[in-house]
Coordinates of C-alpha atoms in Angstrom, one line a residue:
X168 CA 75.2 123.4 -164.3
X169 CA 77.4 121.3 -165.6
X170 CA 79.1 118.8 -162.8
X171 CA 82.8 119.5 -164.4
X172 CA 82.8 123.4 -163.8
X173 CA 80.9 123.3 -161.0
X174 CA 82.8 126.0 -158.1
X175 CA 83.8 124.4 -155.0
X176 CA 83.8 124.8 -151.5
X177 CA 86.9 124.1 -149.5
X178 CA 85.9 123.4 -145.4
X179 CA 88.8 122.2 -143.3
X180 CA 87.8 122.3 -139.6
X181 CA 89.7 121.2 -136.7
X182 CA 88.3 118.0 -134.5
X183 CA 89.7 116.8 -131.0
X184 CA 89.1 112.7 -130.3
X185 CA 90.6 111.4 -127.9
X186 CA 92.7 114.3 -126.9
X187 CA 94.1 113.7 -130.4
X188 CA 93.6 116.7 -133.0
X189 CA 92.3 116.0 -136.9
X190 CA 91.9 118.1 -139.5
X191 CA 89.1 117.6 -141.4
X192 CA 89.1 119.2 -144.9
X193 CA 86.1 118.7 -147.2
X194 CA 85.7 119.4 -150.9
X195 CA 82.1 119.6 -151.9
X196 CA 80.1 121.8 -154.5
X197 CA 79.1 125.6 -153.6
X198 CA 75.2 125.0 -154.0
X199 CA 74.8 127.1 -157.2
X200 CA 71.7 129.6 -157.8
X201 CA 70.7 126.9 -160.6
X202 CA 70.5 124.0 -157.9
X203 CA 70.9 125.3 -154.5
X204 CA 70.2 122.1 -152.8
X205 CA 72.8 119.5 -154.7
X206 CA 73.7 116.6 -153.9
X207 CA 77.4 116.3 -152.8
X208 CA 79.7 115.7 -155.6
X209 CA 82.3 112.7 -154.3
X210 CA 83.5 114.6 -150.9
X211 CA 86.9 114.3 -150.0
X212 CA 87.5 113.9 -146.7
X213 CA 91.9 113.6 -145.2
X214 CA 92.5 113.5 -141.8
X215 CA 95.9 114.5 -140.5
X216 CA 96.7 113.5 -137.2
X217 CA 99.8 114.5 -135.6
X218 CA 100.7 111.4 -134.6
X219 CA 102.2 110.4 -138.0
X220 CA 103.8 114.1 -138.9
X221 CA 106.6 112.6 -139.6
X222 CA 108.4 113.3 -143.6
X223 CA 104.8 111.9 -144.9
X224 CA 102.9 114.6 -143.1
X225 CA 104.6 117.3 -144.8
X226 CA 103.8 115.6 -148.7
X227 CA 100.3 114.8 -146.8
X228 CA 100.3 118.9 -146.6
X229 CA 101.8 119.9 -150.0
X230 CA 99.2 117.6 -151.8
X231 CA 96.4 119.2 -150.0
X232 CA 97.4 122.7 -150.2
X233 CA 97.9 121.9 -153.9
X234 CA 94.9 119.7 -154.0
X235 CA 93.2 123.2 -152.9
X236 CA 95.1 126.1 -154.2
X237 CA 93.8 126.0 -157.2
X238 CA 90.0 126.8 -155.9
X239 CA 88.9 130.8 -155.9
X240 CA 88.7 130.4 -151.8
X241 CA 91.0 128.8 -151.0
X242 CA 92.5 131.9 -149.4
X243 CA 89.3 133.1 -147.3
X244 CA 88.8 129.1 -146.5
X245 CA 93.0 128.8 -144.9
X246 CA 92.6 132.9 -143.5
X247 CA 89.4 131.8 -141.7
X248 CA 90.8 129.0 -140.2
X249 CA 93.6 131.2 -139.1
X250 CA 91.2 133.1 -137.4
X251 CA 89.1 131.1 -135.7
X252 CA 91.7 129.5 -133.7
X253 CA 93.2 133.0 -133.1
X254 CA 89.6 134.1 -131.8
X255 CA 89.7 130.7 -129.3
X256 CA 92.6 131.6 -128.2
X257 CA 91.4 135.7 -127.6
X258 CA 88.4 134.3 -125.5
X259 CA 88.8 135.3 -122.1
X260 CA 86.0 133.0 -121.0
X261 CA 87.5 131.0 -118.6
X262 CA 87.7 128.1 -120.4
X263 CA 91.3 127.5 -120.9
X264 CA 91.1 124.0 -121.7
X265 CA 90.0 125.0 -125.2
X266 CA 92.7 128.3 -125.2
X267 CA 95.1 125.5 -125.1
X268 CA 93.8 122.9 -127.7
X269 CA 93.4 125.6 -129.8
X270 CA 97.2 126.5 -129.4
X271 CA 97.7 122.7 -130.0
X272 CA 95.7 122.6 -133.1
X273 CA 98.3 125.9 -134.2
X274 CA 101.2 124.0 -133.3
X275 CA 100.5 121.0 -135.5
X276 CA 98.8 122.4 -138.5
X277 CA 102.5 125.2 -138.4
X278 CA 105.2 122.5 -137.7
X279 CA 103.1 119.9 -139.8
X280 CA 103.0 122.0 -142.3
X281 CA 106.3 124.8 -141.4
X282 CA 107.8 124.0 -145.5
X283 CA 104.3 124.9 -147.3
X284 CA 102.9 128.3 -147.7
X285 CA 100.3 127.4 -145.7
X286 CA 102.2 129.3 -142.7
X287 CA 102.5 132.5 -144.1
X288 CA 99.0 133.0 -143.0
X289 CA 99.7 132.3 -139.5
X290 CA 102.6 134.7 -140.0
X291 CA 100.3 137.2 -141.0
X292 CA 98.1 137.0 -138.4
X293 CA 99.0 138.4 -135.4
X294 CA 98.7 135.9 -132.2
X295 CA 101.4 137.6 -130.3
X296 CA 98.7 139.4 -128.2
X297 CA 96.3 136.5 -128.1
X298 CA 99.1 133.9 -126.3
X299 CA 101.3 136.6 -123.8
X300 CA 97.6 137.4 -122.5
X301 CA 97.0 133.7 -122.1
X302 CA 100.1 132.9 -121.2
X303 CA 99.7 135.6 -118.1
X304 CA 96.0 133.9 -117.2
X305 CA 97.2 130.5 -116.8
X306 CA 97.8 129.0 -113.1
X307 CA 100.0 126.8 -114.0
X308 CA 103.3 128.3 -115.7
X309 CA 104.2 124.8 -117.7
X310 CA 101.0 125.0 -118.8
X311 CA 102.1 127.9 -120.9
X312 CA 105.5 126.6 -122.7
X313 CA 103.4 125.8 -126.2
X314 CA 101.7 128.6 -126.1
X315 CA 105.6 130.3 -125.6
X316 CA 106.7 127.5 -128.6
X317 CA 104.0 128.6 -131.2
X318 CA 105.2 132.1 -131.2
X319 CA 108.7 130.6 -131.8
X320 CA 107.5 128.6 -134.3
X321 CA 106.0 131.7 -136.2
X322 CA 108.5 134.1 -135.5
X323 CA 111.0 132.1 -137.0
X324 CA 109.1 130.9 -140.3
X325 CA 111.3 132.3 -143.2
X326 CA 113.1 135.0 -141.3
X327 CA 116.0 135.2 -143.4
X328 CA 114.3 135.1 -146.5
X329 CA 111.7 137.7 -145.9
X330 CA 110.2 140.3 -142.8
X331 CA 108.4 138.4 -140.2
X332 CA 106.3 140.7 -137.7
X333 CA 106.7 138.6 -135.0
X334 CA 110.4 140.1 -134.3
X335 CA 109.1 143.3 -134.6
X336 CA 106.8 142.5 -131.6
X337 CA 109.8 140.9 -129.6
X338 CA 111.6 143.6 -129.5
X339 CA 108.8 146.1 -128.8
X340 CA 107.1 144.2 -126.1
X341 CA 106.9 146.1 -122.6
X342 CA 104.7 143.8 -120.6
X343 CA 106.8 142.9 -117.6
X344 CA 104.2 141.1 -115.9
X345 CA 103.9 138.4 -119.0
X346 CA 107.9 138.6 -119.4
X347 CA 107.8 137.1 -115.7
X348 CA 105.9 134.4 -116.5
X349 CA 107.4 133.5 -119.2
X350 CA 110.3 133.5 -117.6
X351 CA 108.9 130.9 -114.7
X352 CA 107.5 129.1 -117.0
X353 CA 111.3 128.6 -118.7
X354 CA 112.6 127.9 -115.0
X355 CA 110.0 125.2 -114.4
X356 CA 110.6 123.3 -118.4
X357 CA 114.0 124.0 -117.5
X358 CA 113.7 121.9 -114.2
X359 CA 111.3 119.6 -115.4
X360 CA 113.8 118.6 -118.3
X361 CA 117.0 118.4 -116.1
X362 CA 114.9 115.8 -114.1
X363 CA 114.7 113.4 -117.4
X364 CA 118.0 113.7 -117.3
X365 CA 118.6 112.2 -113.2
X366 CA 116.5 109.5 -114.0
X367 CA 118.1 107.9 -116.4
X368 CA 120.8 108.1 -113.6
X369 CA 120.8 109.9 -109.9
X370 CA 123.9 112.2 -109.5
X371 CA 122.1 113.8 -106.4
X372 CA 125.2 114.4 -104.2
X373 CA 124.5 112.0 -101.4
X374 CA 124.7 114.1 -97.7
X375 CA 125.0 111.2 -94.6
X376 CA 122.2 110.6 -92.3
X377 CA 120.6 108.0 -90.4
X378 CA 118.7 107.3 -92.9
X379 CA 121.0 107.2 -95.7
X380 CA 123.3 104.7 -94.1
X381 CA 120.0 102.9 -93.3
X382 CA 119.4 102.7 -96.9
X383 CA 122.7 101.6 -97.7
X384 CA 122.5 98.7 -95.8
X385 CA 118.8 97.9 -97.2
X386 CA 117.0 98.8 -93.9
X387 CA 115.4 102.5 -95.5
X388 CA 111.7 101.1 -94.6
X389 CA 112.8 102.0 -90.9
X390 CA 114.0 105.5 -91.0
X391 CA 110.9 106.3 -93.3
X392 CA 113.8 106.5 -96.7
X393 CA 111.8 107.2 -99.8
X394 CA 112.6 104.2 -102.7
X395 CA 115.4 104.4 -104.7
X396 CA 114.8 104.6 -108.0
X397 CA 115.6 102.4 -110.2
X398 CA 119.5 101.6 -111.7
X399 CA 119.9 101.1 -115.5
X400 CA 123.0 98.9 -117.4
X401 CA 125.4 101.7 -119.2
X402 CA 123.6 100.6 -122.1
X403 CA 120.4 101.1 -121.0
X404 CA 121.9 104.4 -119.6
X405 CA 123.6 105.4 -123.1
X406 CA 120.3 104.6 -125.4
X407 CA 118.2 106.5 -123.3
X408 CA 120.6 109.3 -122.9
X409 CA 120.4 109.8 -126.3
X410 CA 117.3 110.5 -126.7
X411 CA 117.3 113.1 -124.4
X412 CA 116.2 116.0 -124.2
X413 CA 112.7 115.5 -124.5
X414 CA 110.5 117.3 -127.1
X415 CA 109.7 120.3 -125.0
X416 CA 113.4 121.4 -125.1
X417 CA 111.7 123.1 -128.9
X418 CA 110.2 126.1 -126.8
X419 CA 114.0 126.9 -126.0
X420 CA 113.9 128.8 -129.0
X421 CA 111.2 131.2 -127.8
X422 CA 114.5 131.9 -124.9
X423 CA 116.1 132.7 -127.9
X424 CA 114.2 135.4 -130.0
X425 CA 113.3 136.9 -127.0
X426 CA 116.6 137.6 -125.0
X427 CA 118.2 138.3 -128.9
X428 CA 115.4 140.9 -129.3
X429 CA 114.6 142.4 -125.9
X430 CA 117.4 143.3 -123.2
X431 CA 114.5 144.2 -120.4
X432 CA 113.3 140.3 -120.9
X433 CA 117.2 139.3 -120.5
X434 CA 117.2 141.2 -117.6
X435 CA 114.2 140.2 -116.1
X436 CA 115.1 136.4 -116.4
X437 CA 118.7 136.3 -114.8
X438 CA 117.2 138.3 -112.3
X439 CA 113.9 137.3 -111.2
X440 CA 113.1 134.9 -108.3
X441 CA 111.7 132.0 -107.3
X442 CA 107.7 133.0 -106.5
X443 CA 107.6 129.5 -104.6
X444 CA 111.2 129.0 -102.1
X445 CA 111.1 125.5 -102.5
X446 CA 112.2 126.1 -106.4
X447 CA 115.2 127.7 -108.1
X448 CA 115.1 130.9 -109.6
X449 CA 114.2 130.6 -113.4
X450 CA 117.6 131.3 -114.5
X451 CA 119.4 129.0 -111.9
X452 CA 116.9 126.4 -113.4
X453 CA 118.0 126.8 -116.7
X454 CA 121.4 126.9 -115.9
X455 CA 121.7 123.9 -114.7
X456 CA 119.8 122.0 -117.3
X457 CA 121.7 123.5 -119.8
X458 CA 125.0 121.7 -117.6
X459 CA 123.4 118.2 -117.9
X460 CA 122.5 118.6 -121.8
X461 CA 126.6 119.7 -122.0
X462 CA 127.8 116.6 -120.3
X463 CA 126.0 114.6 -123.1
X464 CA 125.5 116.6 -126.2
X465 CA 128.1 114.1 -128.2
X466 CA 125.1 111.4 -128.1
X467 CA 123.0 113.2 -130.9
X468 CA 123.3 115.9 -133.4
X469 CA 119.4 116.2 -131.9
X470 CA 121.2 117.2 -128.5
X471 CA 124.0 119.1 -130.0
X472 CA 121.2 121.1 -131.6
X473 CA 120.2 122.5 -128.6
X474 CA 123.2 123.0 -127.0
X475 CA 124.4 125.6 -129.6
X476 CA 121.1 126.5 -128.8
X477 CA 121.2 127.4 -125.7
X478 CA 125.4 129.1 -125.9
X479 CA 123.4 131.3 -128.5
X480 CA 121.5 132.1 -125.3
X481 CA 124.1 132.5 -123.1
X482 CA 126.4 134.4 -125.5
X483 CA 123.3 137.1 -126.5
X484 CA 123.3 137.5 -122.4
X485 CA 127.3 138.3 -121.7
X486 CA 127.4 140.2 -124.2
X487 CA 125.5 142.5 -122.5
X488 CA 127.7 144.6 -120.2
X489 CA 124.7 145.3 -117.9
X490 CA 123.4 142.3 -118.1
X491 CA 127.3 140.7 -117.8
X492 CA 127.7 142.5 -114.4
X493 CA 124.1 141.3 -113.4
X494 CA 125.5 137.8 -113.5
X495 CA 128.7 138.2 -111.7
X496 CA 126.5 140.6 -108.5
X497 CA 123.6 137.5 -108.8
X498 CA 125.0 134.9 -106.2
X499 CA 122.0 131.9 -106.0
X500 CA 122.4 128.0 -105.6
X501 CA 123.1 126.0 -109.3
X502 CA 123.1 122.2 -109.0
X503 CA 125.4 121.3 -112.2
X504 CA 125.4 117.9 -113.4
X505 CA 128.0 115.3 -112.4
X506 CA 126.9 112.8 -114.2
X507 CA 130.4 111.7 -115.7
X508 CA 133.7 112.5 -114.4
X509 CA 136.1 114.5 -114.5
X510 CA 134.1 116.1 -111.5
X511 CA 134.4 120.0 -110.9
X512 CA 135.0 120.8 -107.2
X513 CA 131.3 121.2 -105.4
X514 CA 131.1 124.4 -104.2
X515 CA 130.8 125.3 -100.7
X516 CA 128.6 128.7 -100.9
X517 CA 126.3 130.1 -103.1
X518 CA 128.4 131.9 -106.2
X519 CA 127.4 133.9 -109.2
X520 CA 126.0 133.2 -111.9
X521 CA 129.0 134.3 -114.1
X522 CA 130.9 131.5 -112.2
X523 CA 127.8 128.9 -112.7
X524 CA 128.8 129.8 -116.3
X525 CA 131.8 128.8 -116.5
X526 CA 131.6 125.9 -114.7
X527 CA 129.4 124.5 -117.1
X528 CA 130.9 125.7 -119.8
X529 CA 134.4 123.7 -118.6
X530 CA 132.2 120.7 -118.5
X531 CA 130.9 121.1 -122.0
X532 CA 134.9 121.2 -123.4
X533 CA 136.2 118.2 -120.9
X534 CA 133.0 115.9 -121.9
X535 CA 132.6 116.7 -125.6
X536 CA 136.0 115.5 -126.5
X537 CA 135.5 112.9 -130.3
X538 CA 137.6 112.5 -133.1
X539 CA 134.4 113.8 -135.0
X540 CA 134.7 116.9 -132.9
X541 CA 131.4 119.3 -132.8
X542 CA 133.6 122.5 -133.8
X543 CA 130.5 124.7 -134.0
X544 CA 129.5 123.6 -130.2
X545 CA 133.2 123.8 -129.6
X546 CA 133.2 127.3 -131.7
X547 CA 130.5 128.9 -129.7
X548 CA 131.2 127.8 -126.2
X549 CA 135.3 129.6 -126.5
X550 CA 133.6 132.4 -128.3
X551 CA 130.6 133.0 -124.6
X552 CA 134.2 132.3 -122.9
X553 CA 136.1 135.1 -124.3
X554 CA 133.1 137.5 -124.2
X555 CA 132.9 136.7 -120.6
X556 CA 136.7 136.9 -119.1
X557 CA 136.8 140.6 -121.8
X558 CA 134.2 141.5 -119.3
X559 CA 135.8 140.7 -116.1
X560 CA 139.4 142.2 -117.9
X561 CA 137.4 145.2 -118.8
X562 CA 135.7 145.9 -115.7
X563 CA 137.9 144.8 -113.0
X564 CA 136.1 142.3 -111.8
X565 CA 137.9 139.9 -109.6
X566 CA 135.7 136.4 -109.7
X567 CA 136.0 134.4 -107.2
X568 CA 136.3 131.1 -109.1
X569 CA 138.3 127.6 -109.1
X570 CA 140.4 129.4 -112.5
X571 CA 143.0 126.7 -112.2
X572 CA 140.1 123.9 -113.6
X573 CA 139.4 126.2 -116.4
X574 CA 142.9 126.5 -117.0
X575 CA 143.2 122.5 -116.9
X576 CA 139.8 122.3 -119.3
X577 CA 141.6 124.7 -122.4
X578 CA 145.5 123.1 -122.1
X579 CA 144.1 119.5 -122.0
X580 CA 141.9 120.7 -125.1
X581 CA 145.1 121.7 -127.0
X582 CA 146.9 118.3 -126.2
X583 CA 143.5 116.7 -127.8
X584 CA 144.0 118.8 -130.4
X585 CA 147.5 117.9 -130.8
X586 CA 147.1 114.7 -130.2
X587 CA 144.4 113.7 -132.9
X588 CA 145.9 116.6 -135.4
X589 CA 146.0 114.3 -137.7
X590 CA 141.6 113.3 -137.6
X591 CA 141.0 116.8 -137.0
X592 CA 142.8 118.6 -140.1
X593 CA 139.6 116.6 -142.4
X594 CA 137.0 118.3 -139.4
X595 CA 136.1 121.8 -140.9
X596 CA 136.3 124.5 -139.2
X597 CA 139.2 123.3 -137.3
X598 CA 141.8 126.3 -137.7
X599 CA 139.5 128.3 -136.9
X600 CA 138.5 126.6 -133.4
X601 CA 142.2 126.2 -132.1
X602 CA 143.2 129.9 -133.4
X603 CA 140.0 131.1 -131.0
X604 CA 141.9 129.0 -128.4
X605 CA 144.9 130.3 -128.3
X606 CA 143.2 133.6 -128.8
X607 CA 141.5 133.1 -125.1
X608 CA 144.9 132.1 -123.6
X609 CA 146.6 134.7 -124.5
X610 CA 143.2 137.0 -123.3
X611 CA 143.6 135.6 -119.8
X612 CA 147.2 135.5 -120.2
X613 CA 147.4 139.5 -120.2
X614 CA 143.9 140.2 -118.5
X615 CA 144.2 137.8 -115.5
X616 CA 146.3 140.8 -112.8
X617 CA 142.0 142.3 -114.1
X618 CA 140.4 139.4 -113.4
X619 CA 142.0 137.0 -111.3
X620 CA 141.3 137.3 -107.5
X621 CA 144.8 137.4 -106.3
X622 CA 148.5 136.8 -106.8
X623 CA 148.4 132.9 -106.5
X624 CA 145.7 132.4 -109.3
X625 CA 147.9 134.5 -111.6
X626 CA 150.9 132.6 -110.6
X627 CA 148.7 129.6 -111.3
X628 CA 147.9 130.9 -114.8
X629 CA 151.8 131.4 -115.5
X630 CA 152.7 128.1 -114.0
X631 CA 150.6 126.2 -116.4
X632 CA 151.6 127.9 -119.2
X633 CA 155.3 127.2 -118.7
X634 CA 154.3 124.0 -118.6
X635 CA 152.6 123.4 -121.5
X636 CA 155.2 125.3 -124.2
X637 CA 156.2 122.1 -126.3
X638 CA 152.2 122.0 -126.8
X639 CA 152.0 125.5 -128.0
X640 CA 155.0 124.9 -130.1
X641 CA 153.5 121.7 -131.5
X642 CA 150.2 123.4 -131.9
X643 CA 151.5 126.4 -133.9
X644 CA 153.7 124.0 -136.4
X645 CA 150.8 121.3 -136.5
X646 CA 148.0 124.5 -137.6
X647 CA 149.7 126.3 -138.9
X648 CA 148.7 129.3 -136.8
X649 CA 152.2 132.1 -137.5
X650 CA 155.4 132.0 -138.3
X651 CA 158.0 131.9 -135.5
X652 CA 159.0 135.6 -136.0
X653 CA 155.5 137.1 -136.5
X654 CA 155.1 139.1 -132.9
X655 CA 151.5 140.1 -133.0
X656 CA 150.8 136.3 -133.1
X657 CA 149.0 135.2 -129.9
X658 CA 150.3 131.9 -130.2
X659 CA 153.8 133.5 -130.0
X660 CA 152.9 135.4 -127.2
X661 CA 151.7 132.3 -125.4
X662 CA 155.7 131.1 -126.6
X663 CA 157.6 133.6 -125.6
X664 CA 156.0 133.3 -122.0
X665 CA 156.7 130.2 -121.5
X666 CA 160.7 130.5 -123.1
X667 CA 161.1 133.6 -120.9
X668 CA 160.5 131.5 -117.8
X669 CA 162.2 128.1 -119.2
X670 CA 165.2 130.1 -119.4
X671 CA 164.7 132.2 -116.0
X672 CA 163.9 128.4 -114.5
X673 CA 167.4 126.8 -115.6
X674 CA 169.6 129.9 -115.1
X675 CA 168.4 128.7 -111.1
X676 CA 169.1 125.5 -112.0
X677 CA 172.6 126.3 -112.4
X678 CA 172.4 127.0 -108.9
X679 CA 170.3 124.6 -107.4
X680 CA 169.8 121.6 -109.3
X681 CA 166.7 120.3 -107.9
X682 CA 163.5 123.6 -107.4
X683 CA 160.4 122.8 -105.6
X684 CA 157.4 124.4 -106.8
X685 CA 157.3 126.4 -104.5
X686 CA 160.5 127.8 -105.5
X687 CA 159.4 128.0 -108.9
X688 CA 156.4 129.9 -108.2
X689 CA 158.6 132.3 -106.3
X690 CA 160.4 132.3 -109.7
X691 CA 157.7 133.0 -111.6
X692 CA 157.1 135.7 -109.6
X693 CA 160.2 137.6 -109.9
X694 CA 159.6 137.0 -113.6
X695 CA 157.2 139.7 -113.7
X696 CA 159.5 142.5 -113.9
X697 CA 161.8 141.4 -117.1
X698 CA 158.3 139.8 -119.1
X699 CA 156.9 141.4 -121.8
X700 CA 153.5 140.0 -122.9
X701 CA 152.4 141.1 -126.5
X702 CA 149.4 142.9 -125.9
X703 CA 146.1 141.7 -128.0
X704 CA 144.4 144.1 -130.2
X705 CA 141.3 145.8 -129.5
X706 CA 139.5 143.8 -132.3
X707 CA 140.9 140.3 -131.1
X708 CA 139.8 141.0 -127.8
X709 CA 136.1 142.1 -127.8
X710 CA 135.6 140.3 -131.7
X711 CA 132.5 141.0 -133.2
X712 CA 129.2 141.5 -132.2
X713 CA 126.1 139.0 -132.5
X714 CA 124.5 138.9 -135.9
X715 CA 122.4 136.2 -136.5
X716 CA 123.3 136.5 -140.3
X717 CA 126.5 135.0 -139.6
X718 CA 125.4 131.6 -138.4
X719 CA 122.1 131.4 -140.6
X720 CA 123.0 127.6 -141.5
X721 CA 123.6 126.6 -138.0
X722 CA 120.1 128.7 -137.3
X723 CA 118.5 126.6 -140.0
X724 CA 119.8 123.6 -138.5
X725 CA 118.6 124.0 -134.6
X726 CA 115.3 125.1 -136.5
X727 CA 114.9 121.9 -138.4
X728 CA 114.9 119.8 -134.6
X729 CA 112.5 122.6 -132.9
X730 CA 110.0 122.0 -135.7
X731 CA 110.3 118.4 -135.4
X732 CA 110.2 117.8 -131.9
X733 CA 107.0 120.5 -132.0
X734 CA 105.3 117.9 -134.4
X735 CA 106.6 114.5 -131.6
X736 CA 105.1 117.0 -128.9
X737 CA 102.2 117.8 -129.7
X738 CA 101.5 114.4 -130.8
X739 CA 101.4 112.6 -127.8
X740 CA 97.9 113.4 -125.6
X741 CA 98.7 116.5 -123.3
X742 CA 98.9 115.4 -119.6
X743 CA 96.1 117.4 -117.6

């Protein structure tokens, strides 16, 4: 047979060398009938290691796939590779280490070639049962994070362009034992990610103790106190925070897919208690990590992408009335970030998850105010708040919470938008964001009586709105939110309330020039009888249900971050 017309065969095998993956591809002539023992003709060997999986490696995969695409047996070879990995992951022989290496191999190939047709071989092969079985069988929940990540990567590949069978798998999944294992894994992952922030700046509240006092004066060894962790300079902290969260956070994409498709998973995720009493419940750990993420989301686009992803998870949870009820009824300690002022009050007792969520959303509003505002982050934050307040008002759930702190955060945001209006006009999405903020405040005003715990909290809301009357007028004129005579405009509802009470207060000042805060509060309470608040329309209050197609560009943005982090994750040696 002529050497140029020989049929060539591709062999592509995964190998692990020094705890790192090598994919060895060899193109060699197939034995022919005429010369079954023909020597190998110029073998091509290409090693693709995860440590070089950067933009260059995507090109490497494209070139490799282009080289083999013309071969007659390429489909069989790649199908055999994928089948081999699936077979290893499925093996129930107790060799967990080998199965986890197969998972890492699959992640390396999928993430390294995410923009190529190579991933379709994995998508069309149903890895879901094998991975969920492996997740259940692992003794350490943290070991399950990479198998869970692999499912998420496969489920999100090309899902807006073509049918993805993994989306159906998420929706049809009913194995509660596996769901609980996923929740436990996410809980421990969240605690680990939070620990990365605390390692940079320890914000643990210091309770008085003999050991603490001795440590303060440098005599901690006498009391057996634990050695203090290193203290970094502000510049060092800034650089370290910019790199957080770690690439392990990429696993959260699978939590998003589970929450979006499976309400049973949502209930188990929120309600499950930790088996180890020393550990927080999974959802408590998730909220705790999220609070640290939100305080530092402004530092890098990557952190902002993860913040947006977690906001979507929270939105999906609070959108469902049954889950929202569970969030309001479940009380447990939740450690929230206190690394940057202003600080929200420390709760004295265990609170509901709903209260903790409002706290972390308020923190997100307070700590990410920049001239180049992340409008996607703020818009989604206001959406979650609006949906949660809507549920509280409709169900007449009077949530115990320091509501004055939320109103202070929202009204500070109003003043920020007024102060930096010139800069805000150049930021895409600002006008819709301002409209959402105004509608949220109008919703709180109209539904406050149903959701606030007592009259004092309701009076405080009115008092703060009355004080902000001039700011609302400026906001309306600056961002053209509506004409002054447009009664149904939410901004005019707020301005009308402020003007109403300003007139009432001025009439009392005609009789007594100086009014104390207590007297003003009494006047506000008396003014309820003469106040006419324009009710929000149903579509304004409830809003449109979550549709992933509406945020396609945002989803693709955080998917790029997740794929890049998956590459980094499998590039590092696994700690066993």
